Coordinates of C-alpha atoms in Angstrom, one line a residue:
X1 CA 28.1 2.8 -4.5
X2 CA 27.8 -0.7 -2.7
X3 CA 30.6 -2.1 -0.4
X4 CA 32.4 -5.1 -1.6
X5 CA 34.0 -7.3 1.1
X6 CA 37.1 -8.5 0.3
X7 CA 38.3 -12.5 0.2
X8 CA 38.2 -14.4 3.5
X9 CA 40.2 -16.5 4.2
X10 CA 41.2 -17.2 0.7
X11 CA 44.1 -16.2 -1.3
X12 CA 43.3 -17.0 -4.4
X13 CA 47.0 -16.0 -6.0
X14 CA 48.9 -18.8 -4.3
X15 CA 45.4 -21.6 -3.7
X16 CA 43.4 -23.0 -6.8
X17 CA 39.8 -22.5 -5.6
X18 CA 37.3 -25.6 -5.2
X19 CA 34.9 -26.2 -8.1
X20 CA 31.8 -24.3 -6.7
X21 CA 28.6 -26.8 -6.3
X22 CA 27.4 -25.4 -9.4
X23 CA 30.0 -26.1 -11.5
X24 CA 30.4 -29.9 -9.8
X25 CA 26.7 -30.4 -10.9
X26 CA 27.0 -28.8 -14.8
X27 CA 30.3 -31.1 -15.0
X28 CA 28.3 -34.6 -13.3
X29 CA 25.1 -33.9 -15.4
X30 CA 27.0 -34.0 -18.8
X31 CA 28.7 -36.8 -18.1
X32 CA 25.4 -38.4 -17.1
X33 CA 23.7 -37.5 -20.1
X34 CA 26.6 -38.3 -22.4
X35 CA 26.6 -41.8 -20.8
X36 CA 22.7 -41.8 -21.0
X37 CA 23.2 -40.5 -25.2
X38 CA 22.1 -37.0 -24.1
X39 CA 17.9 -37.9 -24.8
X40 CA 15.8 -34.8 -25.7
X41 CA 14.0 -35.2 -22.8
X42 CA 16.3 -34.8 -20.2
X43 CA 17.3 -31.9 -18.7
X44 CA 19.3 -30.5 -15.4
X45 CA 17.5 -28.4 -12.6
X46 CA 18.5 -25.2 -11.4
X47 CA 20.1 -24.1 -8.3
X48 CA 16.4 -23.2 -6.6
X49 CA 15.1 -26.7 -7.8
X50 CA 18.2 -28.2 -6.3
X51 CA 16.6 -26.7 -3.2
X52 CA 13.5 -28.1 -3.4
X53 CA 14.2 -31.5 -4.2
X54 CA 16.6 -31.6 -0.8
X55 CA 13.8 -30.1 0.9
X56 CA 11.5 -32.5 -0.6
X57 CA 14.0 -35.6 0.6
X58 CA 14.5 -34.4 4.0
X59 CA 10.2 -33.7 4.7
X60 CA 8.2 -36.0 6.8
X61 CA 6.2 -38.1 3.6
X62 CA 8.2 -36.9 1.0
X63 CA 6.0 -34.0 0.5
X64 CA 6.6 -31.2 -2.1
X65 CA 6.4 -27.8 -1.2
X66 CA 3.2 -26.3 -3.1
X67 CA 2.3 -22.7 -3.9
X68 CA -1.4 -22.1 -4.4
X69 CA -3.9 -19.3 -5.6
X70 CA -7.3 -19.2 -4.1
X71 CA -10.1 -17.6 -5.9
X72 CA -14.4 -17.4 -5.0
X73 CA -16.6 -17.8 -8.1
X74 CA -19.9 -17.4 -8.3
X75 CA -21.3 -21.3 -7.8
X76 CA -21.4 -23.1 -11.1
X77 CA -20.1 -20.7 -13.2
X78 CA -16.6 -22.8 -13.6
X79 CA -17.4 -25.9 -16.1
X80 CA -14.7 -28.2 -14.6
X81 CA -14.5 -30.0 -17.8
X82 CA -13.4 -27.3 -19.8
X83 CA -11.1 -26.1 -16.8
X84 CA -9.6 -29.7 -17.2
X85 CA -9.0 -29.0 -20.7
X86 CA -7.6 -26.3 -20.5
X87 CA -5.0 -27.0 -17.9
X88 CA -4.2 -30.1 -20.0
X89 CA -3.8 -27.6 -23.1
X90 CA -1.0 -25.7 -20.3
X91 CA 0.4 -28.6 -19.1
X92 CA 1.1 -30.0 -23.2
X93 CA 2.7 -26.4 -24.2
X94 CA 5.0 -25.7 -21.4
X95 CA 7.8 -28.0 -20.6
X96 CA 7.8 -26.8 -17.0
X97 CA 4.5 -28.5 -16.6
X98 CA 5.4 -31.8 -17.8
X99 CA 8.9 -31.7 -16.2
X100 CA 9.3 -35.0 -13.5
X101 CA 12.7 -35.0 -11.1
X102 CA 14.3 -37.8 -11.3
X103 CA 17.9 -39.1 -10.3
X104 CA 20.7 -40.4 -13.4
X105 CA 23.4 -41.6 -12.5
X106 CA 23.7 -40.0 -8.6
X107 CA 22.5 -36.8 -10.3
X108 CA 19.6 -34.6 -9.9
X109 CA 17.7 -34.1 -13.6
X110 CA 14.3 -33.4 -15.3
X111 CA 12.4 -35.8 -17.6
X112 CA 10.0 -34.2 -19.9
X113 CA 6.5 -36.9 -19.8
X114 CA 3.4 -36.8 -21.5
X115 CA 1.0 -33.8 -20.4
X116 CA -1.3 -34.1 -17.4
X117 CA -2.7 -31.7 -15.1
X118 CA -5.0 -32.6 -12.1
X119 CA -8.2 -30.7 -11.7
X120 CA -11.0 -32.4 -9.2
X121 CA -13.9 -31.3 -7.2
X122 CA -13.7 -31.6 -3.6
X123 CA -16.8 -32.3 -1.5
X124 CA -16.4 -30.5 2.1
X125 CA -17.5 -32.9 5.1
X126 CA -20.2 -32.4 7.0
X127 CA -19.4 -28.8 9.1
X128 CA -16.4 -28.2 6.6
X129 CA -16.2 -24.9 4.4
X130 CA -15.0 -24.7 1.3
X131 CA -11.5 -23.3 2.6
X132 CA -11.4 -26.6 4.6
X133 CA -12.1 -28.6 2.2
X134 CA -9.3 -26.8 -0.2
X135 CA -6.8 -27.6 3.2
X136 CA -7.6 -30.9 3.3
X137 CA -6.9 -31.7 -0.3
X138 CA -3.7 -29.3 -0.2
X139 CA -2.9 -31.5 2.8
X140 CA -2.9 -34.6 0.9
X141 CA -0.7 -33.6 -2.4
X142 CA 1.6 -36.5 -3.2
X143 CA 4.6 -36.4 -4.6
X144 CA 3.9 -38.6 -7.6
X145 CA 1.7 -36.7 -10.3
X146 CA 1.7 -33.5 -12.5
X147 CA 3.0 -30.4 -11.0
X148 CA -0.3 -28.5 -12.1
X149 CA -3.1 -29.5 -10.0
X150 CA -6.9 -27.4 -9.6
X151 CA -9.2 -28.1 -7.2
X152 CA -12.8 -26.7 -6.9
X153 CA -14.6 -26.9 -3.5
X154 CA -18.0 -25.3 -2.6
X155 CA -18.3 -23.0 -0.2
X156 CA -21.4 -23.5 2.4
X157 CA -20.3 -21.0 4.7
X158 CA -20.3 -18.2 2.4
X159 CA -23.4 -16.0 2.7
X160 CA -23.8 -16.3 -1.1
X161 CA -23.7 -19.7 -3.5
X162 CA -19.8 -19.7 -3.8
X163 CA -17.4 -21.9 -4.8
X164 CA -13.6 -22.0 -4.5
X165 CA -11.0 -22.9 -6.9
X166 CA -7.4 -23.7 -5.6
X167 CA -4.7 -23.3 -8.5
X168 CA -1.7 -24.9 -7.2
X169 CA 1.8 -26.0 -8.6
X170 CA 4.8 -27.8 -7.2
X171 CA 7.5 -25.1 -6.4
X172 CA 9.7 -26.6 -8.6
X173 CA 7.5 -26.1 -11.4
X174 CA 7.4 -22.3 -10.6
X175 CA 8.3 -18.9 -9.6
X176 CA 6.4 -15.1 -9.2
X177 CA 6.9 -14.9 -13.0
X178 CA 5.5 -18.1 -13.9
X179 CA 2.1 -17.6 -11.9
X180 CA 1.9 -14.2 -13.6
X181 CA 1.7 -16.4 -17.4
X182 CA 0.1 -19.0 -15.6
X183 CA -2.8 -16.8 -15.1
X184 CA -3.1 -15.3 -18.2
X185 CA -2.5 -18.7 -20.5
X186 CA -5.3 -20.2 -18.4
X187 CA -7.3 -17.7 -19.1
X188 CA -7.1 -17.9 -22.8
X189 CA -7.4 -21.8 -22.8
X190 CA -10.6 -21.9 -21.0
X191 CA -12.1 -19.1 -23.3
X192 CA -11.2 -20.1 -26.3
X193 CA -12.1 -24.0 -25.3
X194 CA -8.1 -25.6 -25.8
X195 CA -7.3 -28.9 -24.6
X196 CA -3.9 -30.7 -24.7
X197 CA -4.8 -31.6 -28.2
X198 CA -5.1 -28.1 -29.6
X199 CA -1.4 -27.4 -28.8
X200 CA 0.5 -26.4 -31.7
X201 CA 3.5 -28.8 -32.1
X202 CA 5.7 -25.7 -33.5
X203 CA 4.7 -23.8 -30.6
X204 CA 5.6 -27.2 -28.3
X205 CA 8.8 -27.4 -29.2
X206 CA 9.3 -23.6 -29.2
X207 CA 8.5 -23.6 -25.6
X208 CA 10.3 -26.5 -25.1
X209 CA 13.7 -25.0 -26.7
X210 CA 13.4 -22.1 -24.9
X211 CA 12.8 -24.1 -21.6
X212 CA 16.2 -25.9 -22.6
X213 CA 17.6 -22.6 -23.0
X214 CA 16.5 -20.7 -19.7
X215 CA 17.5 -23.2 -17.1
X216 CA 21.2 -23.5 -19.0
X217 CA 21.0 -19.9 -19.0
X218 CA 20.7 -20.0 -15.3
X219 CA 22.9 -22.8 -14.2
X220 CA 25.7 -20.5 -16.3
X221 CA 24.6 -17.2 -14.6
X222 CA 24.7 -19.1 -10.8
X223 CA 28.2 -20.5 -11.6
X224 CA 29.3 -16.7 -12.6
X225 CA 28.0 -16.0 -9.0
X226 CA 29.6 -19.0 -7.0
X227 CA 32.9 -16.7 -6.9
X228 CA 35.4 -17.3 -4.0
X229 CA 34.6 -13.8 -3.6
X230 CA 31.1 -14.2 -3.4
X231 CA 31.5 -17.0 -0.9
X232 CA 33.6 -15.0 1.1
X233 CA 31.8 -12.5 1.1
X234 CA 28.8 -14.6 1.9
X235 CA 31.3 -16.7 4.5
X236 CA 31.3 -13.1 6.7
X237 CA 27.9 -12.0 6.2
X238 CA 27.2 -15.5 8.4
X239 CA 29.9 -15.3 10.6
X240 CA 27.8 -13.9 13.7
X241 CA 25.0 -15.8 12.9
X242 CA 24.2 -18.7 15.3
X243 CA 21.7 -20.7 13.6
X244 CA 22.4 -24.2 15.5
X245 CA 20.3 -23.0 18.3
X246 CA 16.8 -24.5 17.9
X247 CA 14.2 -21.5 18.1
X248 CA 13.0 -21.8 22.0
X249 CA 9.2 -22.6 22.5
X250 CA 6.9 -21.1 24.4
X251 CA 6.3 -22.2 27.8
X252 CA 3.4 -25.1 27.9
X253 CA 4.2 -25.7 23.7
X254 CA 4.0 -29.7 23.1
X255 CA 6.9 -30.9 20.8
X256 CA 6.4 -30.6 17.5
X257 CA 6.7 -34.2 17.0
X258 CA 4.7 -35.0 20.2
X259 CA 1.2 -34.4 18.4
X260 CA 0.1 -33.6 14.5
X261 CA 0.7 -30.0 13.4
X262 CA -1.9 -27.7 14.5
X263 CA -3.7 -25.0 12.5
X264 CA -1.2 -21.9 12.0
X265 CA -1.8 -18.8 13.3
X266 CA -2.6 -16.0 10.9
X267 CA -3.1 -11.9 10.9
X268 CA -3.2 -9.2 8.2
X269 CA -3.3 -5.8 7.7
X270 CA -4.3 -3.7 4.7
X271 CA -2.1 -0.2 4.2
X272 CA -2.4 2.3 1.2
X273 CA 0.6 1.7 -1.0
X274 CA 1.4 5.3 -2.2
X275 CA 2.9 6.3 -4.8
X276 CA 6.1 5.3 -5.0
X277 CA 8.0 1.9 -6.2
X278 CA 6.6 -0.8 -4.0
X279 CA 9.2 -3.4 -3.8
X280 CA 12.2 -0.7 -3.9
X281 CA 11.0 1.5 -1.1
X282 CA 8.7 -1.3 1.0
X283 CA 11.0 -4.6 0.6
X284 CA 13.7 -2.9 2.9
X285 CA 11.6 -1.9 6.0
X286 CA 9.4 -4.9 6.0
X287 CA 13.0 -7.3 6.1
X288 CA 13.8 -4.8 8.9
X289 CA 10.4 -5.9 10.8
X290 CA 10.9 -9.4 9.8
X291 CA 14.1 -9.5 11.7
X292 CA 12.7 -7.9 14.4
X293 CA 10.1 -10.8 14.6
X294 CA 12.9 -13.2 14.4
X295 CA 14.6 -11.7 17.0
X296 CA 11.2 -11.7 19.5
X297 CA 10.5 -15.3 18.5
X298 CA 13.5 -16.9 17.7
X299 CA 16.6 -14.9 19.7
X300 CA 17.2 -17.2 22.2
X301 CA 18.3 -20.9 22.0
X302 CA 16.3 -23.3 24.6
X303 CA 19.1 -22.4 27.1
X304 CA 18.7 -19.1 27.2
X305 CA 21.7 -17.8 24.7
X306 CA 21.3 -15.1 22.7
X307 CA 21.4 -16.2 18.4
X308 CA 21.4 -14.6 15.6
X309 CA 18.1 -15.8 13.3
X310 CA 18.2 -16.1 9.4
X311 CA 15.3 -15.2 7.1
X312 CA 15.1 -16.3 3.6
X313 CA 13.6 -14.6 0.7
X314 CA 13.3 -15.1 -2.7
X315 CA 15.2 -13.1 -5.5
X316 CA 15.9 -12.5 -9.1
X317 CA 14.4 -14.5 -12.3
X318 CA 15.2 -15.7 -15.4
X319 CA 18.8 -14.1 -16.9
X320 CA 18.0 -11.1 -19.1
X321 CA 18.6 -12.9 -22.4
X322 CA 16.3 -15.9 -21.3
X323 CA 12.9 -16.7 -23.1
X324 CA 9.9 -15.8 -20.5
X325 CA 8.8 -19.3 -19.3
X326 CA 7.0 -21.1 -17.0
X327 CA 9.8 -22.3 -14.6
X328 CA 11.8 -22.3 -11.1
X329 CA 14.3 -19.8 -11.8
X330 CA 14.1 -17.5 -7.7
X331 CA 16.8 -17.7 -5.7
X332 CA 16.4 -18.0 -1.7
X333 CA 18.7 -15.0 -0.1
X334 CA 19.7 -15.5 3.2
X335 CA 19.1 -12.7 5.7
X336 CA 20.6 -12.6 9.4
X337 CA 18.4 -10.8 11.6
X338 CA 21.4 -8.7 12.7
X339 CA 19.5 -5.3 15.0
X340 CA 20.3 -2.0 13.5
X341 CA 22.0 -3.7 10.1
X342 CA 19.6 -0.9 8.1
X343 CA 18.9 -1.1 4.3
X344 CA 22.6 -0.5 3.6
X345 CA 24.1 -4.1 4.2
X346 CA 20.3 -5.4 1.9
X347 CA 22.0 -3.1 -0.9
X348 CA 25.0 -5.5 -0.6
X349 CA 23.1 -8.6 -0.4
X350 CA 22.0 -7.7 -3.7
X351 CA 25.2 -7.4 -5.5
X352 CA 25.4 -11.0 -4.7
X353 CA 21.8 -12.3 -4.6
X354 CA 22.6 -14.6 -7.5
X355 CA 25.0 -17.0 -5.1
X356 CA 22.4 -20.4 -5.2
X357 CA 21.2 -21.0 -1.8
X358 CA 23.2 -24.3 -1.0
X359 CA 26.4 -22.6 -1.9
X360 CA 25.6 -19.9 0.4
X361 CA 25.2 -22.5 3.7
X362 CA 28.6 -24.8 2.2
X363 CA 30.6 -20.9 2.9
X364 CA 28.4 -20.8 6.4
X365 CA 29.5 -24.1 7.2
X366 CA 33.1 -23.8 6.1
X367 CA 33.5 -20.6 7.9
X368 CA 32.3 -22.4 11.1
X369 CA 28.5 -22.0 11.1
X370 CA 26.7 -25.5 11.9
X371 CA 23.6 -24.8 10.2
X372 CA 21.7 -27.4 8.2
X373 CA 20.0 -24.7 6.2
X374 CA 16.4 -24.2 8.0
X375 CA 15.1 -20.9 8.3
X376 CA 13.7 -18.7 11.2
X377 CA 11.6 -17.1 8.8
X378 CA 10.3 -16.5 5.3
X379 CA 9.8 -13.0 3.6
X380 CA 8.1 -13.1 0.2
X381 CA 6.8 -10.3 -1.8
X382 CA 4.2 -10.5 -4.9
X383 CA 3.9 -7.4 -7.4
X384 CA 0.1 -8.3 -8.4
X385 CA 0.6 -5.7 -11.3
X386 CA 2.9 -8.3 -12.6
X387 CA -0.6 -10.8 -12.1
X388 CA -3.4 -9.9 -14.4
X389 CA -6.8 -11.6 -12.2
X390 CA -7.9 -15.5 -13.5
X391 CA -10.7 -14.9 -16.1
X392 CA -12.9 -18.4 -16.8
X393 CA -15.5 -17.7 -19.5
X394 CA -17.6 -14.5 -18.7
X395 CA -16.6 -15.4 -14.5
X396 CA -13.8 -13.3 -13.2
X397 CA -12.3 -14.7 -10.0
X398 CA -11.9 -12.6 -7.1
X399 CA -8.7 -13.9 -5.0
X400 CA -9.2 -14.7 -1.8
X401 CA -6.3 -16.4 0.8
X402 CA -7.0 -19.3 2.6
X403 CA -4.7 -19.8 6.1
X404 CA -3.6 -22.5 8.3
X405 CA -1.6 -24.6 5.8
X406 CA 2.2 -26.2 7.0
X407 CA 4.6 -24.0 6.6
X408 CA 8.4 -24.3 5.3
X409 CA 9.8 -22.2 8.8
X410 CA 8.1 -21.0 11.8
X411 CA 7.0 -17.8 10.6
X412 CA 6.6 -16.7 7.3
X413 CA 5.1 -12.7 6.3
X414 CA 4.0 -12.2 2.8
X415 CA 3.0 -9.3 1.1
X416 CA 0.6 -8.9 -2.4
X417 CA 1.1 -4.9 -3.7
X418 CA -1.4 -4.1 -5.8
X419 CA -3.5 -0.8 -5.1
X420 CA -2.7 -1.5 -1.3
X421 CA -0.8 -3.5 0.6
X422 CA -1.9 -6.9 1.9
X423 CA 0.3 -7.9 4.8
X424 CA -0.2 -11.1 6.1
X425 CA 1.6 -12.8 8.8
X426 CA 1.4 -17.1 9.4
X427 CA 3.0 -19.0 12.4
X428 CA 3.9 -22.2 13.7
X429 CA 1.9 -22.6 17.1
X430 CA 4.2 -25.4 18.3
X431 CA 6.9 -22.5 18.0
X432 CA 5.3 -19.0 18.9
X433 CA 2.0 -18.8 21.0
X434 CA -0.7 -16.4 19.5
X435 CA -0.1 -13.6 22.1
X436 CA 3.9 -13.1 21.4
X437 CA 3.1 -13.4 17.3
X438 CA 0.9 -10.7 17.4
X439 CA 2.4 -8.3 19.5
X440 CA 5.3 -8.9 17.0
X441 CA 2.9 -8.5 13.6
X442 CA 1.7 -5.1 15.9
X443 CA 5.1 -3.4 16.0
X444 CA 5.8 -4.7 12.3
X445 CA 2.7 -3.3 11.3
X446 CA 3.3 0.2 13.0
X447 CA 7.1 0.3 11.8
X448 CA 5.4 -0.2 8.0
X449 CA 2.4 2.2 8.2
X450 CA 5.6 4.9 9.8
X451 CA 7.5 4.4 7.0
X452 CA 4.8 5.0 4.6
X453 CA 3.6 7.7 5.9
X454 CA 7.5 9.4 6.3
X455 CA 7.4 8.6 2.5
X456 CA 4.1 10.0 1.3
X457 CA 5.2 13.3 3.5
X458 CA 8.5 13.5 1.8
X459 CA 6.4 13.7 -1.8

């Protein structure tokens, strides 16, 4: 049995409550598209794309935020021209691939466009790896272009001939889910030699209606969960949390702005992942560690005042009824990094997980919180059973992960649960030195393998 907060500062029997932001967007976009004579290629965004284009706005450049795969192949065994075809055969059947943002009327939407997908090789510099190489081009993603883009870089430090293919998507384009079909579809496309001309149109506008059908799906389910009691109860969950404080920087750290972004800092560990339900049992205790890292990071504002720091994570999926497609459907939770708040209050989180992320910081803000929305720190898990490995032709890829990329908040852990746990750790070096980010991946590392082992004891 969860706890359920009651209303704050609300009394919804004697005040009408505010349209949530949800409901204010569904109402704007169909009047836009009415006025526009509703064309079959437009379509809204969800509340996590909402996200991403305000991110998007408010980066240096303009620059989307991009989630890539890495995977070694055996040099030449990847024909890039039949790769290209076969992301082109992706990009024509799944609307999420084709999707552009756009603006109608003051409103955020989606245009469906012809199918394109990027796939180039990249030629590493002289004294650049392959992994380099993959940064470099990562680096320089621009906003305008298909979500869907593959690069393919060889790899002249590896002790073996090796190249290295980045599979990478705009965030709005995708979720966990998607890179799960992603996988597979590519798979399939390559093998069986597909290009965007092979696409069925039956099975186009399949995908396409049931694109339509799982982002109104979700807009519904987020305005079901944009409750005044969800907001209140979302409105006290932030009440202690003191977010305006920028996170204090080590001693000798130049402004971030004072010189370009250095490499981040990276460490990983590998633990056994037992028996039991990974993400039920594992998710819990590493948001516990995460807050602890906040905390040792990010605790005290430059003058010294103690803060409460807020971790993001992302949550949930298409609604149950909704067709399986390639999409943006997460939502970003918001997590203060409270000491001693225990599993318990996570449990209650949950019961209101579906509350989009911008209606989550409007109830901060109203209920006195002055935060803009950054984070202190990202937590994401990846169930690679969910994943089945990228097969091209008779090459299987082996994933590898490449480090030092930008990253959307100082620190960010992530974890892949397969038949162990990969725990890696990334950080912002203009806001944690190498010394005080380790010692805090250490005692996350110890409070994981503890728990593990408490739970393989326990049977």
């Amino acid at each position: 049995m969860h706890t359920h907060h009651p209303g704050i500062g609300t009394d919804t029997r004697t005040a009408p409550a505010a349209p949530s932001i949800t409901a204010q967007y569904r109402a704007r976009y169909r009047r836009a598209a009415e006025g526009a004579g509703e064309p079959a290629d437009l379509l809204p965004v969800t509340g996590a794309q909402r996200r991403f284009l305000l991110a998007r706005r408010l980066a240096p450049g303009g620059r989307p935020d991009v989630v890539p795969l890495f995977f070694a192949f055996p040099r030449a065994a990847v024909d890039l021209d039949q790769l290209r075809a076969a992301a082109g055969y992706l990009a024509a059947v799944h609307p999420a691939l084709r999707a552009r943002p756009g603006v109608l009327r003051g409103t955020p939407v989606q245009r469906l466009a012809a199918p394109e997908a990027q796939v180039s090789r990249v030629r590493p510099r002289p004294g650049e790896s392959g992994a380099d190489a993959l940064r470099r081009a990562l680096a320089a993603w621009s906003a305008e272009g298909p979500p869907l883009r593959c690069f393919l870089a060889d790899d002249p430090a590896a002790g073996e001939p090796t190249e290295l293919l980045a599979l990478a998507l705009d965030h709005v384009a995708c979720d966990e889910q998607s890179l799960g079909r992603l996988s597979a579809d590519l798979g399939v496309a390559y093998r069986d030699r597909l290009g965007p001309g092979d696409a069925p149109a039956a099975l186009v506008a399949e995908e396409a209606a049931g694109y339509r059908e799982a982002v109104q799906q979700q807009l519904a389910a987020e305005e079901r969960a944009s409750t005044p009691r969800s907001l209140a109860y979302w409105a006290q969950r932030l009440a202690a949390a003191r977010p305006d404080g920028a996170a204090a920087q080590d001693a000798g750290a130049a402004p971030s702005d004072a010189q370009p972004p250095r490499p981040t800092g990276a460490a990983q560990v590998r633990l056994p992942a037992g028996a039991h339900d990974g993400r039920a049992m594992v998710f819990p205790v590493l948001l516990d560690a995460c807050a602890g890292i906040a905390r040792a990071l990010h605790g005290t504002d430059p003058y010294g005042m103690e803060r409460v720091p807020l971790l993001g994570y992302p949550w949930g999926g298409r609604p149950a009824a909704a067709p399986p497609v390639l999409g943006c459907f997460l939502n970003t939770v918001v997590h203060p990094a409270l000491p001693g708040a225990g599993a318990d209050a996570w449990w209650d989180d949950l019961d209101h997980a579906d509350t989009p992320f911008d209606e989550v910081v409007r109830a901060a803000r109203t209920a006195g919180a002055a935060w803009s929305g950054a984070l202190d720190g990202l937590l994401t898990f990846e169930d690679l059973h969910r994943r089945p490995p990228l097969a091209l032709g008779d090459a299987a890829g082996r994933e590898i992960h490449v480090d030092g990329r930008p990253l959307q908040a100082p620190f960010a852990v992530s974890v892949s649960y397969g038949t162990e746990l990969l725990v890696r750790m990334a950080w912002d070096r203009d806001a944690a030195s190498d010394a005080r980010a380790e010692d805090a991946f250490a005692g996350l590392t110890r409070l994981l393998r503890d728990r593990l082992n408490a739970a393989a004891a326990a049977g």
